[in-house]
Amino acid sequence: MVPLGEAAKAIQTGMARRELVLVVGRCKVSYEGRAASKLSEGDRLLIIKHDGTFLVHQSAKMSAINYQGPGAFVSCELALDPNDRKKREPVAIVLSAKRKLANGAVEQIVVRFTEILYAGAYGLKDDSHLKLFGTEKELADLLMSDLHLIEPGMVPLKQESDVRKGTIDILARDAAGNTVVIEVKRRIAGLEAVTQLERYVKELSQRRGSKIRGILCAPDVTASALKMLEESGGLEFAKLDYEIANPSAKIRGLQKKQKIITEYFG
Amino acid sequence: MVPLGEAAKAIQTGMARRELVLVVGRCKVSYEGRAASKLSEGDRLLIIKHDGTFLVHQSAKMSAINYQGPGAFVSCELALDPNDRKKREPVAIVLSAKRKLANGAVEQIVVRFTEILYAGAYGLKDDSHLKLFGTEKELADLLMSDLHLIEPGMVPLKQESDVRKGTIDILARDAAGNTVVIEVKRRIAGLEAVTQLERYVKELSQRRGSKIRGILCAPDVTASALKMLEESGGLEFAKLDYEIANPSAKIRGLQKKQKIITEYFG
DNA sequence: GCGATCAGCGGCACG
DNA sequence: CGTGCCGTTGATCGC
């Protein structure tokens, strides 16, 4: 247990130096802004970063239970007992993070600590940026030169093509000269991947007169998404098999799912 | 600067007691699993929770730069200098979190600390659950009894109605007896809100023979989403005006956007 | 700045 | 368990 006055000093000093501030202790949290929330007493970890990031973590789960993003204005003050002001004995440390939203409204989170288990601050030196492999973008990059695996004669036209209703991952042309819209997903594709593809194909079909093909390219597809593809009048699915060989990703295979032969005779 | 041996002891003791473990120091991070990543040397904060949650935070931004969710197996060991094993002088603390994915594959994150600024562990007592107000669900609850604000005679049928292609927020019937699908959004609705609504309306239209109305209900809608609504053949937009009066949300108004009169004469 | 989309999304609820 | 979808989503990138 750290005396409140001492903890407050550590916190304020750390904030003034724009260090990483850590506080562990018993607190209540309230938030009002885009939504509103209340969290009653309990032990938590508070993290304050130099950019205004303000995170309250409980003892389980990955996500912060309350937070404020970069750019928040953080304040820290001691609360005195209102019934006994002469003693000047602090009863709590009140920390708050306030932030202006895009629409001008304000949101604020207030944390009131009544017991402190730990308070410290550290200046972190870190210039490194994460190098991440296996993103959708990286897969699309690789696919650009592997479209022939989907179908002989398929050639890339453009990557990240902006249309009015979004951004087409890959625009291509097949052997017959048809324009092909390819939507890439790095994981199992669901309904919304299909609606996305549908949207792009529809927009392009309307803009040009000709028929546009659409191919969803993902490691797998949910049953209902596949059904929706089929019902959508000709949208196709290509199974994407990739491997993440740190530090890079590699496409192992890519093949269009063919209708089972029995379907043709069914 | 904390000696590595001492820090390792604090970390291991905290882990054994299933406490919240905090480590601040200079480290490298690598990850391989659903994706892969490398993060070169820098000062960071590592958080280990009793449920296996494992978070590496940099000095800025809200999100952890590397992480492992609840259920991960965490280990901590001292690394000795391979060229000088007799001295048994540790050169690093290596922490790792390993986790099995749903498909059976394994993913792992490894953090190698070479300098420790701080290492500590705390048992947190916390039984409280966040009470959150102003969620979409709460708005939908309120809307169920306020549908007449959209249109006289509109009555609710069912909330959270599962169909094959997703979940319809609100199913209602208008004065003329038409079925109405209402999609609720707590913030500005974009293209994907429209595609969602479109999907539900289409499915219901096909299943029943009759025409189904669709209304997107949100505080606002982007220009392109509104355009898509109009092009989608009769989908409508109702402006939802709500207030979050902690601890609750309240609907202030709800009105269907009428086409500007000049449009009829344009 | 708005807008659309991805994310190792996480988390939840329901089948 | 998968599947869908919300989230105070956050973060990025293009207009």
Coordinates of C-alpha atoms (C1' of nucleotides) in Angstrom, one line a residue:
Chain A
M1 CA 0.0 0.0 0.0
V2 CA 1.4 3.3 -1.1
P3 CA 0.3 6.5 0.6
L4 CA -2.0 8.5 -1.7
G5 CA 0.1 11.7 -1.5
E6 CA 3.3 9.9 -2.4
A7 CA 1.5 8.0 -5.3
A8 CA 0.0 11.2 -6.6
K9 CA 3.4 12.8 -6.7
A10 CA 4.9 9.9 -8.6
I11 CA 2.0 10.1 -11.1
Q12 CA 2.2 13.8 -11.6
T13 CA 5.9 13.8 -12.0
G14 CA 5.7 11.0 -14.6
M15 CA 3.0 12.9 -16.5
A16 CA 5.0 16.1 -16.5
R17 CA 7.9 14.2 -17.9
R18 CA 5.6 12.5 -20.5
E19 CA 6.7 9.1 -19.3
L20 CA 4.7 5.9 -19.2
V21 CA 2.7 6.0 -15.9
L22 CA 1.4 2.9 -14.2
V23 CA -1.0 2.8 -11.4
V24 CA -2.3 -0.3 -9.7
G25 CA -5.0 0.0 -7.0
R26 CA -8.6 0.0 -6.0
C27 CA -10.8 2.4 -8.0
K28 CA -14.1 3.3 -9.4
V29 CA -14.5 4.3 -13.1
S30 CA -17.0 6.3 -14.9
Y31 CA -17.2 7.3 -18.5
E32 CA -19.5 9.4 -20.6
G33 CA -19.1 10.2 -24.3
R34 CA -20.0 8.2 -27.3
A35 CA -21.6 5.9 -24.8
A36 CA -21.6 5.9 -21.0
S37 CA -20.5 3.4 -18.4
K38 CA -20.1 2.8 -14.7
L39 CA -17.6 0.4 -13.1
S40 CA -17.9 0.0 -9.3
E41 CA -15.0 -0.6 -6.9
G42 CA -12.3 -3.1 -7.7
D43 CA -8.5 -3.5 -8.2
R44 CA -7.3 -2.4 -11.6
L45 CA -4.3 -1.3 -13.6
L46 CA -4.2 2.1 -15.1
I47 CA -1.8 3.0 -18.0
I48 CA -1.2 6.5 -19.1
K49 CA 1.0 7.0 -22.2
H50 CA 2.8 10.2 -23.3
D51 CA 0.4 10.6 -26.2
G52 CA -2.7 10.8 -23.9
T53 CA -3.7 7.2 -24.2
F54 CA -5.4 6.2 -21.0
L55 CA -6.2 2.5 -20.4
V56 CA -8.0 0.9 -17.5
H57 CA -7.4 -2.9 -17.4
Q58 CA -9.1 -5.4 -15.2
S59 CA -7.4 -8.6 -14.0
A60 CA -8.6 -10.7 -17.0
K61 CA -9.4 -10.3 -20.7
M62 CA -7.4 -8.7 -23.4
S63 CA -9.2 -5.4 -23.9
A64 CA -9.2 -2.4 -21.6
I65 CA -12.5 -2.1 -19.7
N66 CA -12.4 1.7 -20.1
Y67 CA -10.1 3.8 -22.2
Q68 CA -9.4 7.0 -24.0
G69 CA -7.3 7.2 -27.1
P70 CA -4.3 9.2 -28.1
G71 CA -4.8 12.9 -27.8
A72 CA -6.7 12.9 -24.6
F73 CA -6.0 15.5 -21.9
V74 CA -5.1 13.7 -18.7
S75 CA -5.3 15.2 -15.3
C76 CA -4.4 14.0 -11.8
E77 CA -5.4 15.5 -8.5
L78 CA -5.8 14.6 -4.9
A79 CA -9.3 14.6 -3.4
L80 CA -9.6 15.8 0.2
D81 CA -12.2 14.6 2.7
P82 CA -15.0 17.2 2.3
N83 CA -16.0 16.8 6.0
D84 CA -12.5 17.4 7.4
R85 CA -10.7 19.9 5.2
K86 CA -8.3 21.1 7.9
K87 CA -6.4 17.9 8.2
R88 CA -5.7 18.0 4.5
E89 CA -5.7 14.2 4.5
P90 CA -6.2 13.0 1.0
V91 CA -8.9 10.3 0.5
A92 CA -8.5 9.6 -3.1
I93 CA -6.5 10.2 -6.3
V94 CA -8.8 11.3 -9.1
L95 CA -7.5 10.8 -12.6
S96 CA -9.4 11.9 -15.7
A97 CA -8.9 11.8 -19.5
K98 CA -10.9 14.2 -21.6
R99 CA -11.1 14.2 -25.4
K100 CA -12.9 16.1 -28.1
L101 CA -14.7 14.0 -30.7
A102 CA -14.8 14.7 -34.4
N103 CA -18.3 16.2 -34.1
G104 CA -17.2 18.6 -31.4
A105 CA -18.7 16.7 -28.5
V106 CA -16.5 15.9 -25.5
E107 CA -16.0 12.6 -23.8
Q108 CA -14.4 11.9 -20.5
I109 CA -13.3 9.1 -18.3
V110 CA -12.8 9.5 -14.6
V111 CA -11.0 7.1 -12.4
R112 CA -11.1 7.5 -8.6
F113 CA -8.4 5.6 -6.7
T114 CA -8.9 5.1 -3.0
E115 CA -6.0 2.6 -2.5
I116 CA -2.8 2.4 -4.3
L117 CA -0.8 -0.8 -4.6
Y118 CA 1.8 0.6 -6.9
A119 CA 2.5 3.8 -8.8
G120 CA 5.5 4.4 -11.1
A121 CA 6.6 6.1 -14.2
Y122 CA 9.2 5.2 -16.9
G123 CA 10.6 7.0 -19.8
L124 CA 10.5 4.5 -22.7
K125 CA 12.8 4.8 -25.7
D126 CA 11.4 3.0 -28.7
D127 CA 11.9 3.8 -32.4
S128 CA 10.9 0.5 -33.7
H129 CA 7.9 -0.2 -35.9
L130 CA 6.3 -3.6 -36.1
K131 CA 6.9 -5.6 -39.2
L132 CA 3.8 -7.7 -39.9
F133 CA 3.5 -10.5 -42.4
G134 CA 0.5 -12.3 -43.7
T135 CA -1.8 -9.3 -44.0
E136 CA -4.5 -9.1 -46.6
K137 CA -2.5 -6.5 -48.5
E138 CA 0.6 -8.8 -48.7
L139 CA -1.6 -11.7 -50.0
A140 CA -3.1 -9.4 -52.6
D141 CA 0.4 -8.3 -53.6
L142 CA 1.4 -12.0 -54.1
L143 CA -1.8 -12.8 -55.9
M144 CA -1.2 -10.2 -58.5
S145 CA 1.4 -12.4 -60.1
D146 CA -0.4 -15.7 -59.4
L147 CA -3.8 -15.1 -60.9
H148 CA -3.0 -17.8 -63.5
L149 CA -3.4 -20.3 -60.7
I150 CA -7.1 -19.4 -60.6
E151 CA -7.5 -19.8 -64.3
P152 CA -5.1 -19.9 -67.2
G153 CA -5.1 -16.6 -69.0
M154 CA -6.2 -14.5 -66.0
V155 CA -4.1 -11.4 -65.9
P156 CA -4.0 -8.6 -63.3
L157 CA -5.2 -5.1 -64.2
K158 CA -5.1 -3.0 -61.0
Q159 CA -4.8 -3.4 -57.3
E160 CA -6.7 -1.3 -54.7
S161 CA -9.0 0.2 -57.3
D162 CA -11.3 2.8 -55.8
V163 CA -14.9 2.8 -56.9
R164 CA -17.8 4.7 -55.5
K165 CA -18.9 1.9 -53.3
G166 CA -15.6 1.0 -51.8
T167 CA -12.2 -0.4 -52.9
I168 CA -11.8 -3.4 -55.2
D169 CA -8.9 -5.5 -54.0
I170 CA -7.9 -6.8 -57.4
L171 CA -9.2 -6.0 -60.8
A172 CA -8.3 -8.5 -63.5
R173 CA -9.2 -9.8 -67.0
D174 CA -9.8 -13.4 -67.9
A175 CA -8.8 -15.3 -71.0
A176 CA -12.1 -14.4 -72.7
G177 CA -11.6 -10.8 -72.1
N178 CA -14.1 -10.4 -69.2
T179 CA -13.4 -8.0 -66.4
V180 CA -13.0 -9.9 -63.1
V181 CA -13.4 -8.4 -59.6
I182 CA -11.4 -10.3 -57.0
E183 CA -12.1 -9.8 -53.3
V184 CA -9.3 -11.2 -51.1
K185 CA -9.7 -12.3 -47.5
R186 CA -6.9 -13.5 -45.2
R187 CA -9.3 -15.7 -43.2
I188 CA -12.6 -17.6 -43.6
A189 CA -14.9 -15.4 -45.6
G190 CA -18.4 -14.8 -44.3
L191 CA -21.5 -13.2 -45.5
E192 CA -20.2 -9.7 -45.5
A193 CA -17.3 -10.7 -47.8
V194 CA -19.9 -11.8 -50.3
T195 CA -22.0 -8.6 -50.0
Q196 CA -18.8 -6.6 -50.5
L197 CA -18.0 -8.5 -53.7
E198 CA -21.6 -8.3 -54.8
R199 CA -21.5 -4.5 -54.3
Y200 CA -18.4 -4.0 -56.5
V201 CA -19.6 -6.3 -59.2
K202 CA -22.9 -4.6 -59.3
E203 CA -21.4 -1.2 -59.5
L204 CA -19.0 -2.1 -62.3
S205 CA -21.8 -4.0 -64.2
Q206 CA -23.9 -0.9 -64.2
R207 CA -21.1 1.4 -65.2
R208 CA -20.0 -0.7 -68.1
G209 CA -22.6 -2.5 -70.1
S210 CA -20.7 -5.9 -70.1
K211 CA -21.0 -8.7 -67.6
I212 CA -18.5 -8.7 -64.8
R213 CA -17.2 -11.7 -63.0
G214 CA -16.6 -11.8 -59.3
I215 CA -14.3 -14.1 -57.4
L216 CA -14.0 -14.4 -53.7
C217 CA -10.5 -15.5 -52.8
A218 CA -10.0 -16.8 -49.2
P219 CA -8.7 -19.8 -47.3
D220 CA -12.2 -20.9 -46.8
V221 CA -15.8 -19.7 -46.8
T222 CA -18.7 -20.3 -44.5
A223 CA -21.6 -22.5 -45.7
S224 CA -24.1 -19.6 -45.8
A225 CA -21.6 -17.4 -47.6
L226 CA -21.0 -20.0 -50.2
K227 CA -24.7 -20.4 -50.6
M228 CA -25.1 -16.7 -51.1
L229 CA -22.4 -16.7 -53.7
E230 CA -24.2 -19.3 -55.7
E231 CA -27.5 -17.7 -55.3
S232 CA -26.0 -14.4 -56.3
G233 CA -25.8 -15.4 -59.9
G234 CA -22.4 -16.6 -60.9
L235 CA -20.1 -15.3 -58.2
E236 CA -17.3 -17.7 -57.6
F237 CA -15.0 -18.9 -54.9
A238 CA -11.3 -19.6 -55.1
K239 CA -9.6 -21.4 -52.3
L240 CA -6.5 -19.7 -51.2
D241 CA -3.8 -21.8 -49.5
Y242 CA -1.1 -19.7 -48.0
E243 CA 1.7 -20.1 -45.6
I244 CA 3.3 -17.6 -43.4
A245 CA 7.0 -18.3 -43.5
N246 CA 8.3 -15.6 -41.1
P247 CA 9.4 -13.1 -42.3
S248 CA 7.1 -13.3 -45.3
A249 CA 4.0 -15.0 -46.6
K250 CA 3.8 -17.4 -49.6
I251 CA 1.0 -18.7 -51.6
R252 CA 0.9 -22.4 -51.7
G253 CA -2.1 -22.9 -53.9
L254 CA -5.1 -21.2 -55.3
Q255 CA -7.9 -23.0 -57.0
K256 CA -11.4 -22.3 -58.0
K257 CA -13.9 -24.6 -56.4
Q258 CA -15.6 -26.5 -59.1
K259 CA -19.1 -27.7 -58.8
I260 CA -19.2 -31.3 -57.9
I261 CA -19.8 -33.4 -61.1
T262 CA -22.8 -35.0 -59.6
E263 CA -24.5 -31.6 -59.5
Y264 CA -24.5 -31.5 -63.2
F265 CA -26.3 -34.8 -63.3
G266 CA -28.5 -34.2 -60.3
Chain B
M1 CA 17.7 -1.0 -13.7
V2 CA 16.7 -4.3 -12.1
P3 CA 19.1 -7.3 -12.2
L4 CA 17.7 -9.9 -14.5
G5 CA 17.8 -12.7 -11.9
E6 CA 15.9 -10.6 -9.5
A7 CA 13.3 -9.6 -12.1
A8 CA 12.9 -13.1 -13.3
K9 CA 12.2 -14.2 -9.7
A10 CA 9.5 -11.5 -9.3
I11 CA 7.9 -12.4 -12.5
Q12 CA 7.9 -16.2 -11.8
T13 CA 6.6 -15.7 -8.3
G14 CA 3.8 -13.5 -9.6
M15 CA 2.9 -16.0 -12.3
A16 CA 2.8 -18.9 -9.9
R17 CA 0.4 -16.9 -7.7
R18 CA -1.7 -16.0 -10.7
E19 CA -1.2 -12.3 -10.1
L20 CA -1.1 -9.4 -12.5
V21 CA 2.5 -9.3 -13.7
L22 CA 4.1 -6.1 -15.0
V23 CA 7.4 -5.8 -16.7
V24 CA 8.9 -2.7 -18.1
G25 CA 12.2 -2.9 -20.1
R26 CA 14.1 -3.2 -23.3
C27 CA 13.0 -6.1 -25.4
K28 CA 12.6 -7.7 -28.8
V29 CA 9.3 -9.3 -29.8
S30 CA 8.5 -12.0 -32.3
Y31 CA 5.2 -13.6 -33.1
E32 CA 4.1 -16.4 -35.4
G33 CA 0.6 -17.8 -35.8
R34 CA -2.3 -16.4 -37.7
A35 CA 0.1 -13.9 -39.0
A36 CA 3.8 -13.3 -38.1
S37 CA 5.6 -10.3 -36.9
K38 CA 9.0 -8.9 -35.8
L39 CA 9.6 -6.0 -33.5
S40 CA 13.2 -5.0 -32.9
E41 CA 14.7 -3.6 -29.7
G42 CA 12.9 -1.0 -27.7
D43 CA 11.4 -0.2 -24.3
R44 CA 8.0 -1.6 -23.7
L45 CA 5.5 -2.6 -21.1
L46 CA 4.5 -6.2 -20.8
I47 CA 1.3 -7.2 -19.0
I48 CA 0.5 -10.8 -18.0
K49 CA -2.9 -11.5 -16.6
H50 CA -4.0 -14.6 -14.6
D51 CA -6.1 -15.9 -17.4
G52 CA -3.1 -16.0 -19.8
T53 CA -3.7 -12.7 -21.4
F54 CA -0.3 -11.4 -22.6
L55 CA 0.0 -7.8 -23.8
V56 CA 3.0 -5.9 -25.2
H57 CA 2.5 -2.2 -25.2
Q58 CA 4.7 0.5 -26.8
S59 CA 4.9 4.0 -25.4
A60 CA 2.1 5.3 -27.7
K61 CA -1.2 4.2 -29.2
M62 CA -4.1 2.4 -27.6
S63 CA -3.6 -1.1 -28.9
A64 CA -1.1 -3.6 -27.8
I65 CA 1.6 -4.0 -30.5
N66 CA 1.7 -7.8 -29.8
Y67 CA -0.6 -9.9 -27.7
Q68 CA -2.0 -13.2 -26.8
G69 CA -5.6 -13.7 -25.6
P70 CA -7.0 -15.4 -22.5
G71 CA -6.0 -19.1 -22.3
A72 CA -2.5 -18.7 -23.5
F73 CA 0.2 -20.7 -21.7
V74 CA 2.9 -18.3 -20.4
S75 CA 6.4 -19.2 -19.6
C76 CA 9.3 -17.2 -18.2
E77 CA 13.0 -18.3 -18.1
L78 CA 16.4 -16.8 -17.8
A79 CA 18.7 -17.1 -20.8
L80 CA 22.4 -17.6 -20.2
D81 CA 25.3 -16.4 -22.3
P82 CA 26.1 -19.4 -24.6
N83 CA 29.7 -18.4 -24.8
D84 CA 30.3 -18.3 -21.1
R85 CA 28.1 -20.8 -19.4
K86 CA 30.3 -21.3 -16.4
K87 CA 29.6 -17.8 -15.1
R88 CA 25.9 -18.5 -15.2
E89 CA 25.4 -14.8 -15.7
P90 CA 21.9 -14.3 -17.3
V91 CA 21.8 -12.2 -20.4
A92 CA 18.1 -12.0 -20.9
I93 CA 14.7 -12.9 -19.7
V94 CA 12.6 -14.8 -22.2
L95 CA 8.9 -14.8 -21.9
S96 CA 6.6 -16.6 -24.2
A97 CA 2.8 -17.1 -24.6
K98 CA 1.6 -20.0 -26.6
R99 CA -2.0 -20.7 -27.6
K100 CA -3.9 -23.3 -29.6
L101 CA -6.2 -21.9 -32.3
A102 CA -9.6 -23.2 -33.1
N103 CA -8.3 -25.0 -36.2
G104 CA -5.7 -26.8 -34.1
A105 CA -2.7 -24.7 -35.2
V106 CA -0.5 -23.1 -32.6
E107 CA 0.5 -19.6 -32.2
Q108 CA 3.2 -18.1 -30.1
I109 CA 4.7 -14.8 -29.1
V110 CA 8.2 -14.5 -27.6
V111 CA 9.5 -11.5 -25.8
R112 CA 13.2 -11.3 -25.0
F113 CA 14.1 -8.7 -22.3
T114 CA 17.7 -7.6 -22.0
E115 CA 17.2 -4.8 -19.6
I116 CA 14.5 -4.5 -16.9
L117 CA 13.4 -1.1 -15.6
Y118 CA 10.7 -2.6 -13.5
A119 CA 9.1 -5.9 -12.7
G120 CA 6.3 -6.4 -10.2
A121 CA 3.2 -8.5 -9.5
Y122 CA -0.1 -7.7 -7.8
G123 CA -3.1 -9.8 -6.8
L124 CA -6.1 -7.9 -8.0
K125 CA -9.5 -8.4 -6.4
D126 CA -12.3 -7.3 -8.7
D127 CA -15.8 -8.7 -9.0
S128 CA -17.3 -5.8 -10.8
H129 CA -18.8 -5.9 -14.2
L130 CA -19.0 -2.9 -16.5
K131 CA -22.4 -1.3 -16.9
L132 CA -22.6 0.1 -20.4
F133 CA -25.2 2.5 -21.7
G134 CA -26.0 3.6 -25.2
T135 CA -25.3 0.4 -27.0
E136 CA -27.1 -0.6 -30.2
K137 CA -29.0 -3.2 -28.3
E138 CA -30.3 -0.6 -25.8
L139 CA -31.4 1.6 -28.6
A140 CA -33.2 -1.2 -30.3
D141 CA -34.9 -2.0 -27.0
L142 CA -36.1 1.6 -26.8
L143 CA -37.1 1.7 -30.5
M144 CA -39.4 -1.3 -30.0
S145 CA -41.9 0.9 -28.3
D146 CA -41.2 4.0 -30.4
L147 CA -41.8 2.8 -33.9
H148 CA -44.8 5.0 -34.3
L149 CA -42.4 7.9 -34.4
I150 CA -41.2 6.6 -37.7
E151 CA -44.7 6.3 -39.0
P152 CA -48.1 6.2 -37.5
G153 CA -49.3 2.6 -37.3
M154 CA -45.9 1.0 -37.3
V155 CA -45.9 -1.8 -34.7
P156 CA -43.0 -4.1 -33.6
L157 CA -43.1 -7.8 -34.3
K158 CA -39.8 -9.2 -33.1
Q159 CA -36.4 -8.1 -32.0
E160 CA -33.2 -9.9 -32.9
S161 CA -34.8 -12.2 -35.4
D162 CA -32.4 -14.8 -36.8
V163 CA -32.6 -15.4 -40.5
R164 CA -30.3 -17.5 -42.6
K165 CA -28.3 -14.5 -43.7
G166 CA -27.8 -12.9 -40.3
T167 CA -29.9 -11.3 -37.6
I168 CA -32.6 -8.7 -38.2
D169 CA -32.5 -6.0 -35.5
I170 CA -36.2 -5.3 -35.6
L171 CA -39.0 -6.8 -37.5
A172 CA -42.2 -4.7 -37.7
R173 CA -45.4 -4.2 -39.5
D174 CA -46.6 -0.9 -41.0
A175 CA -50.2 0.5 -41.1
A176 CA -50.8 -1.1 -44.5
G177 CA -49.8 -4.5 -43.2
N178 CA -46.4 -4.6 -44.9
T179 CA -43.5 -6.4 -43.2
V180 CA -40.7 -4.0 -42.3
V181 CA -37.1 -4.8 -41.6
I182 CA -35.3 -2.2 -39.5
E183 CA -31.5 -2.1 -39.1
V184 CA -30.4 0.0 -36.2
K185 CA -27.0 1.6 -35.9
R186 CA -25.7 3.6 -33.0
R187 CA -23.4 5.8 -35.1
I188 CA -23.2 7.1 -38.6
A189 CA -24.2 4.3 -41.0
G190 CA -22.0 3.5 -44.0
L191 CA -22.2 1.2 -47.0
E192 CA -22.0 -2.0 -45.0
A193 CA -25.1 -1.0 -43.0
V194 CA -27.0 -0.7 -46.2
T195 CA -25.7 -4.0 -47.6
Q196 CA -26.8 -5.6 -44.3
L197 CA -30.3 -4.3 -44.6
E198 CA -30.4 -5.2 -48.3
R199 CA -29.4 -8.7 -47.5
Y200 CA -32.2 -9.2 -44.9
V201 CA -34.8 -7.6 -47.1
K202 CA -33.8 -9.7 -50.0
E203 CA -34.0 -12.9 -48.1
L204 CA -37.4 -12.1 -46.6
S205 CA -38.7 -11.0 -50.0
Q206 CA -37.7 -14.3 -51.5
R207 CA -39.1 -16.4 -48.7
R208 CA -42.4 -14.7 -48.7
G209 CA -44.0 -13.6 -51.9
S210 CA -44.9 -10.1 -50.7
K211 CA -42.8 -6.9 -50.9
I212 CA -40.8 -6.2 -47.8
R213 CA -39.8 -2.7 -46.7
G214 CA -36.4 -1.9 -45.2
I215 CA -35.5 1.0 -43.0
L216 CA -32.1 2.0 -41.9
C217 CA -32.3 3.7 -38.5
A218 CA -29.2 5.6 -37.4
P219 CA -28.1 9.1 -36.2
D220 CA -26.9 9.8 -39.7
V221 CA -25.8 8.2 -42.9
T222 CA -22.9 8.8 -45.3
A223 CA -23.7 10.3 -48.6
S224 CA -22.8 7.2 -50.6
A225 CA -24.7 5.0 -48.2
L226 CA -27.8 7.2 -48.7
K227 CA -27.3 7.0 -52.5
M228 CA -27.1 3.2 -52.3
L229 CA -30.3 3.1 -50.2
E230 CA -32.1 5.1 -52.9
E231 CA -30.7 3.0 -55.7
S232 CA -31.6 -0.1 -53.9
G233 CA -35.2 0.3 -54.8
G234 CA -37.1 1.8 -52.0
L235 CA -34.9 1.2 -48.9
E236 CA -35.5 4.1 -46.5
F237 CA -33.6 6.1 -43.9
A238 CA -34.9 7.2 -40.5
K239 CA -32.8 9.7 -38.5
L240 CA -32.4 8.6 -35.0
D241 CA -31.8 11.3 -32.4
Y242 CA -30.7 9.9 -29.0
E243 CA -29.1 11.1 -25.9
I244 CA -27.0 9.2 -23.5
A245 CA -28.2 10.3 -20.1
N246 CA -25.9 8.3 -17.8
P247 CA -26.9 5.8 -16.6
S248 CA -29.2 5.2 -19.5
A249 CA -30.0 6.2 -23.1
K250 CA -33.1 8.0 -24.3
I251 CA -34.5 8.5 -27.7
R252 CA -35.1 12.1 -28.4
G253 CA -36.6 11.8 -31.9
L254 CA -36.9 9.6 -34.9
Q255 CA -38.0 10.6 -38.2
K256 CA -37.9 9.3 -41.7
K257 CA -36.0 11.5 -44.1
Q258 CA -38.4 12.7 -46.7
K259 CA -37.2 13.4 -50.2
I260 CA -36.8 17.1 -50.7
I261 CA -39.8 18.5 -52.4
T262 CA -37.7 20.0 -55.2
E263 CA -36.7 16.5 -56.1
Y264 CA -40.2 15.7 -57.1
F265 CA -40.2 18.7 -59.4
G266 CA -36.5 18.4 -60.4
Chain C
dG1 C1' -11.2 16.0 -42.2
dC2 C1' -14.5 12.3 -43.9
dG3 C1' -15.1 7.8 -45.6
dA4 C1' -14.3 3.0 -46.4
dT5 C1' -11.9 -1.1 -45.0
dC6 C1' -8.8 -4.2 -42.5
dA7 C1' -7.6 -6.2 -38.0
dG8 C1' -3.2 -11.7 -35.7
dC9 C1' -9.4 -7.6 -34.8
dG10 C1' -11.8 -9.1 -29.5
dG11 C1' -16.0 -10.2 -27.4
dC12 C1' -20.7 -11.9 -27.2
dA13 C1' -24.7 -14.6 -28.1
dC14 C1' -27.1 -18.1 -30.3
dG15 C1' -27.5 -22.0 -33.2
Chain D
dC1 C1' -17.8 -25.5 -31.8
dG2 C1' -19.0 -22.4 -35.8
dT3 C1' -21.3 -18.1 -37.5
dG4 C1' -22.7 -13.5 -37.4
dC5 C1' -22.1 -9.0 -35.7
dC6 C1' -21.4 -5.2 -32.4
dG7 C1' -17.6 -2.3 -30.6
dT8 C1' -16.9 4.1 -26.7
dT9 C1' -14.2 -0.7 -31.9
dG10 C1' -8.9 1.1 -33.2
dA11 C1' -5.7 2.0 -37.0
dT12 C1' -4.6 3.0 -41.8
dC13 C1' -4.9 5.0 -46.1
dG14 C1' -6.9 7.6 -49.8
dC15 C1' -9.9 11.4 -51.3

